[in-house]
mmCIF file of C-alpha atoms in Angstrom:
data_model
loop_
_atom_site.group_PDB
_atom_site.id
_atom_site.type_symbol
_atom_site.label_atom_id
_atom_site.label_comp_id
_atom_site.label_asym_id
_atom_site.label_seq_id
_atom_site.Cartn_x
_atom_site.Cartn_y
_atom_site.Cartn_z
ATOM 1 C CA LEU A 1 0.004 0.309 0.272
ATOM 2 C CA VAL A 2 2.531 2.498 0.774
ATOM 3 C CA GLN A 3 4.380 1.753 -2.446
ATOM 4 C CA LEU A 4 1.432 2.385 -4.211
ATOM 5 C CA LEU A 5 0.184 5.594 -2.581
ATOM 6 C CA ASP A 6 4.400 6.263 -2.895
ATOM 7 C CA ALA A 7 3.680 6.256 -6.517
ATOM 8 C CA GLY A 8 1.247 8.442 -6.911
ATOM 9 C CA ALA A 9 -1.914 5.949 -6.536
ATOM 10 C CA CYS A 10 -5.602 7.982 -6.233
ATOM 11 C CA LEU A 11 -6.298 8.131 -2.847
ATOM 12 C CA GLU A 12 -10.239 8.301 -4.552
ATOM 13 C CA ALA A 13 -10.433 5.887 -7.013
ATOM 14 C CA SER A 14 -12.396 3.486 -6.572
ATOM 15 C CA GLY A 15 -11.996 -0.276 -7.285
ATOM 16 C CA ALA A 16 -14.467 -2.845 -9.800
ATOM 17 C CA GLU A 17 -16.661 -3.064 -6.595
ATOM 18 C CA GLY A 18 -17.403 0.492 -6.651
ATOM 19 C CA ILE A 19 -16.052 1.614 -2.842
ATOM 20 C CA THR A 20 -12.081 3.270 -2.506
ATOM 21 C CA ALA A 21 -9.444 2.008 -0.410
ATOM 22 C CA LEU A 22 -10.742 3.564 2.765
ATOM 23 C CA GLU A 23 -13.875 2.279 2.595
ATOM 24 C CA GLN A 24 -12.521 -1.345 1.797
ATOM 25 C CA ALA A 25 -9.963 -1.061 4.672
ATOM 26 C CA ARG A 26 -12.729 -0.301 6.895
ATOM 27 C CA LEU A 27 -15.333 -3.024 5.635
ATOM 28 C CA CYS A 28 -11.944 -5.374 6.048
ATOM 29 C CA MET A 29 -12.240 -4.014 9.899
ATOM 30 C CA ALA A 30 -15.721 -4.782 10.232
ATOM 31 C CA GLN A 31 -15.587 -8.286 8.753
ATOM 32 C CA ALA A 32 -12.419 -9.534 10.661
ATOM 33 C CA GLU A 33 -11.988 -11.059 13.572
ATOM 34 C CA PRO A 34 -11.076 -8.508 16.517
ATOM 35 C CA GLY A 35 -7.307 -9.136 16.949
ATOM 36 C CA SER A 36 -7.074 -10.897 14.140
ATOM 37 C CA SER A 37 -3.910 -10.019 11.232
ATOM 38 C CA ARG A 38 -6.333 -9.506 9.158
ATOM 39 C CA ALA A 39 -7.948 -6.864 11.393
ATOM 40 C CA GLU A 40 -4.392 -5.479 12.402
ATOM 41 C CA ALA A 41 -3.833 -4.787 8.842
ATOM 42 C CA ALA A 42 -7.199 -3.291 7.833
ATOM 43 C CA LYS A 43 -6.558 -1.240 10.704
ATOM 44 C CA LYS A 44 -3.030 0.582 9.325
ATOM 45 C CA ALA A 45 -3.600 0.664 6.269
ATOM 46 C CA GLU A 46 -6.622 3.149 7.689
ATOM 47 C CA GLU A 47 -4.446 5.029 9.288
ATOM 48 C CA LEU A 48 -2.132 5.193 6.308
ATOM 49 C CA LEU A 49 -4.810 5.914 3.798
ATOM 50 C CA LEU A 50 -6.084 9.232 6.940
ATOM 51 C CA ALA A 51 -2.243 10.472 7.264
ATOM 52 C CA ARG A 52 -2.152 10.428 3.465
ATOM 53 C CA GLY A 53 -5.072 13.045 2.743
ATOM 54 C CA ALA A 54 -7.673 10.034 2.104
ATOM 55 C CA PRO A 55 -11.570 11.852 2.311
ATOM 56 C CA SER A 56 -13.327 10.834 5.441
ATOM 57 C CA THR A 57 -16.515 8.969 4.272
ATOM 58 C CA LEU A 58 -19.361 10.182 5.619
ATOM 59 C CA PRO A 59 -21.408 8.510 8.665
ATOM 60 C CA SER A 60 -24.915 6.456 7.453
ATOM 61 C CA GLY A 61 -26.877 8.573 9.592
ATOM 62 C CA VAL A 62 -26.082 11.782 8.047
ATOM 63 C CA SER A 63 -29.470 13.138 6.289
ATOM 64 C CA PRO A 64 -29.360 14.160 2.536
ATOM 65 C CA PRO A 65 -29.278 18.127 3.000
ATOM 66 C CA GLU A 66 -26.302 17.278 4.980
ATOM 67 C CA GLN A 67 -24.078 15.147 2.487
ATOM 68 C CA LEU A 68 -24.876 18.377 -0.029
ATOM 69 C CA ARG A 69 -23.408 20.523 2.173
ATOM 70 C CA TYR A 70 -20.396 18.388 2.882
ATOM 71 C CA LEU A 71 -20.386 17.151 -0.876
ATOM 72 C CA ARG A 72 -19.988 20.583 -2.053
ATOM 73 C CA ASP A 73 -18.113 22.157 0.456
ATOM 74 C CA ALA A 74 -15.445 19.756 -0.597
ATOM 75 C CA VAL A 75 -16.152 20.375 -4.450
ATOM 76 C CA GLY A 76 -15.315 23.940 -3.667
ATOM 77 C CA ARG A 77 -12.201 23.496 -1.363
ATOM 78 C CA ARG A 78 -10.714 21.271 -4.723
ATOM 79 C CA LEU A 79 -11.666 23.647 -7.757
ATOM 80 C CA LEU A 80 -11.838 27.612 -6.328
ATOM 81 C CA VAL A 81 -8.164 28.456 -6.181
ATOM 82 C CA PRO A 82 -7.924 25.885 -9.970
ATOM 83 C CA LEU A 83 -10.377 28.187 -11.593
ATOM 84 C CA LEU A 84 -9.141 31.190 -10.177
ATOM 85 C CA THR A 85 -5.678 30.320 -11.228
ATOM 86 C CA SER A 86 -5.225 28.080 -14.020
ATOM 87 C CA HIS A 87 -6.150 31.026 -16.681
ATOM 88 C CA SER A 88 -5.065 34.750 -16.891
ATOM 89 C CA ALA A 89 -8.329 36.802 -17.341
ATOM 90 C CA ALA A 90 -8.346 37.604 -20.024
ATOM 91 C CA ALA A 91 -7.731 33.861 -21.654
ATOM 92 C CA MET A 92 -10.534 32.167 -19.326
ATOM 93 C CA PRO A 93 -12.924 30.631 -20.511
ATOM 94 C CA THR A 94 -16.210 31.228 -20.268
ATOM 95 C CA GLU A 95 -17.700 27.880 -19.123
ATOM 96 C CA LEU A 96 -15.177 28.386 -16.582
ATOM 97 C CA LEU A 97 -16.128 31.901 -15.833
ATOM 98 C CA GLU A 98 -19.918 30.629 -14.752
ATOM 99 C CA ALA A 99 -18.681 27.318 -12.860
ATOM 100 C CA LEU A 100 -16.509 30.178 -10.859
ATOM 101 C CA GLN A 101 -19.492 32.052 -10.527
ATOM 102 C CA LEU A 102 -21.777 29.370 -9.063
ATOM 103 C CA MET A 103 -18.968 28.826 -6.334
ATOM 104 C CA LEU A 104 -18.821 31.415 -5.226
ATOM 105 C CA GLN A 105 -22.606 32.212 -4.708
ATOM 106 C CA GLY A 106 -22.608 28.706 -3.036
ATOM 107 C CA LEU A 107 -20.149 27.914 -1.489
ATOM 108 C CA ASP A 108 -20.079 28.978 2.973
ATOM 109 C CA LEU A 109 -18.339 32.289 3.518
ATOM 110 C CA LYS A 110 -16.143 29.980 5.609
ATOM 111 C CA VAL A 111 -14.867 27.639 2.703
ATOM 112 C CA LEU A 112 -15.107 30.646 0.478
ATOM 113 C CA PHE A 113 -12.401 32.591 3.252
ATOM 114 C CA GLU A 114 -10.035 29.308 3.643
ATOM 115 C CA CYS A 115 -10.072 28.828 -0.363
ATOM 116 C CA LEU A 116 -9.425 32.697 -0.548
ATOM 117 C CA ASP A 117 -5.253 33.044 -0.552
ATOM 118 C CA ALA A 118 -3.074 35.638 -1.757
ATOM 119 C CA THR A 119 -3.058 34.171 -5.345
ATOM 120 C CA SER A 120 -6.451 33.043 -5.910
ATOM 121 C CA VAL A 121 -6.865 37.312 -4.351
ATOM 122 C CA ARG A 122 -4.827 38.363 -6.790
ATOM 123 C CA SER A 123 -6.471 36.182 -9.927
ATOM 124 C CA LEU A 124 -10.108 37.735 -9.167
ATOM 125 C CA SER A 125 -9.077 41.315 -8.701
ATOM 126 C CA ALA A 126 -7.423 40.675 -12.264
ATOM 127 C CA LEU A 127 -10.473 38.906 -12.700
ATOM 128 C CA LEU A 128 -12.139 42.276 -11.942
ATOM 129 C CA GLN A 129 -10.457 44.038 -13.463
ATOM 130 C CA HIS A 130 -10.887 42.646 -16.872
ATOM 131 C CA PHE A 131 -14.802 42.264 -16.306
ATOM 132 C CA VAL A 132 -14.812 46.194 -15.720
ATOM 133 C CA GLY A 133 -11.794 47.162 -18.804
ATOM 134 C CA SER A 134 -13.616 44.587 -21.766
ATOM 135 C CA ALA A 135 -16.832 45.490 -21.357
ATOM 136 C CA ASP A 136 -17.491 45.583 -25.521
ATOM 137 C CA VAL A 137 -18.194 41.975 -25.535
ATOM 138 C CA VAL A 138 -21.651 41.461 -24.231
ATOM 139 C CA LYS A 139 -20.940 37.674 -22.834
ATOM 140 C CA THR A 140 -18.227 38.997 -20.782
ATOM 141 C CA ALA A 141 -20.211 42.053 -19.768
ATOM 142 C CA LEU A 142 -22.890 39.064 -18.436
ATOM 143 C CA ILE A 143 -20.714 36.993 -16.627
ATOM 144 C CA GLY A 144 -19.277 39.795 -15.108
ATOM 145 C CA CYS A 145 -22.502 41.437 -13.878
ATOM 146 C CA ARG A 146 -23.107 38.054 -12.610
ATOM 147 C CA VAL A 147 -20.018 37.119 -10.564
ATOM 148 C CA CYS A 148 -19.810 40.452 -9.051
ATOM 149 C CA ARG A 149 -23.220 40.232 -7.739
ATOM 150 C CA ALA A 150 -22.581 36.420 -6.099
ATOM 151 C CA LEU A 151 -19.552 38.711 -4.373
ATOM 152 C CA VAL A 152 -21.425 41.586 -3.140
ATOM 153 C CA VAL A 153 -24.730 39.150 -2.296
ATOM 154 C CA ARG A 154 -22.806 37.540 0.655
ATOM 155 C CA GLY A 155 -22.475 40.804 2.151
ATOM 156 C CA GLU A 156 -19.353 40.793 3.569
ATOM 157 C CA GLU A 157 -17.600 44.180 3.936
ATOM 158 C CA CYS A 158 -13.996 42.523 2.589
ATOM 159 C CA LEU A 159 -15.589 41.197 -0.819
ATOM 160 C CA VAL A 160 -18.115 43.738 -1.439
ATOM 161 C CA ARG A 161 -14.612 46.707 -1.101
ATOM 162 C CA LEU A 162 -13.067 44.374 -3.464
ATOM 163 C CA VAL A 163 -15.602 44.752 -6.442
ATOM 164 C CA GLN A 164 -16.495 48.329 -4.945
ATOM 165 C CA SER A 165 -12.784 48.720 -5.521
ATOM 166 C CA HIS A 166 -12.445 47.656 -9.242
ATOM 167 C CA GLY A 167 -15.208 50.649 -10.151
ATOM 168 C CA VAL A 168 -18.024 48.098 -10.512
ATOM 169 C CA LEU A 169 -20.684 50.526 -9.638
ATOM 170 C CA ARG A 170 -19.516 53.375 -12.472
ATOM 171 C CA TRP A 171 -18.865 50.219 -14.803
ATOM 172 C CA ALA A 172 -22.829 49.045 -13.919
ATOM 173 C CA ARG A 173 -24.352 52.220 -14.576
ATOM 174 C CA TRP A 174 -22.509 52.922 -18.646
ATOM 175 C CA LEU A 175 -23.326 49.764 -19.263
ATOM 176 C CA ALA A 176 -27.224 50.044 -18.061
ATOM 177 C CA SER A 177 -26.661 53.308 -20.227
ATOM 178 C CA ARG A 178 -25.893 51.819 -23.286
#
């Protein structure tokens, strides 16, 4: 198991039975006799997988809305920074901008602030500047308005200030006058 993980094996990939390595280790522990070598090996595998960052599974008693919130936050933690930093502001595809808008709208504030490190804030700032500076393209202007709205609606003062510092209000008035 250590050799597989060191070689870059995916911790989240499911096997032929459709369960992940962590779920398999927990299943083996549950089925093995307490104190047996199989139970000990499964326990060590579980500890190793958790130490390497394998995502723990949700307990079976968690309600569907809680599962959805957990999955949304997990996806947000993994995708928000790459979405912001994968392309320059001017070259970001429309699909990524739409995904970014949905993430900015739907993520919990706590998760959003966890993800916004200095690099991602710089990328977000460059993106806002791109929106304000390239209003000639209608599609960019529309998505820009949606992204700005997703940030402002959150009601968090630092996000509102970030949007306002790029002249978005003046830009929106200019767009409305066209």
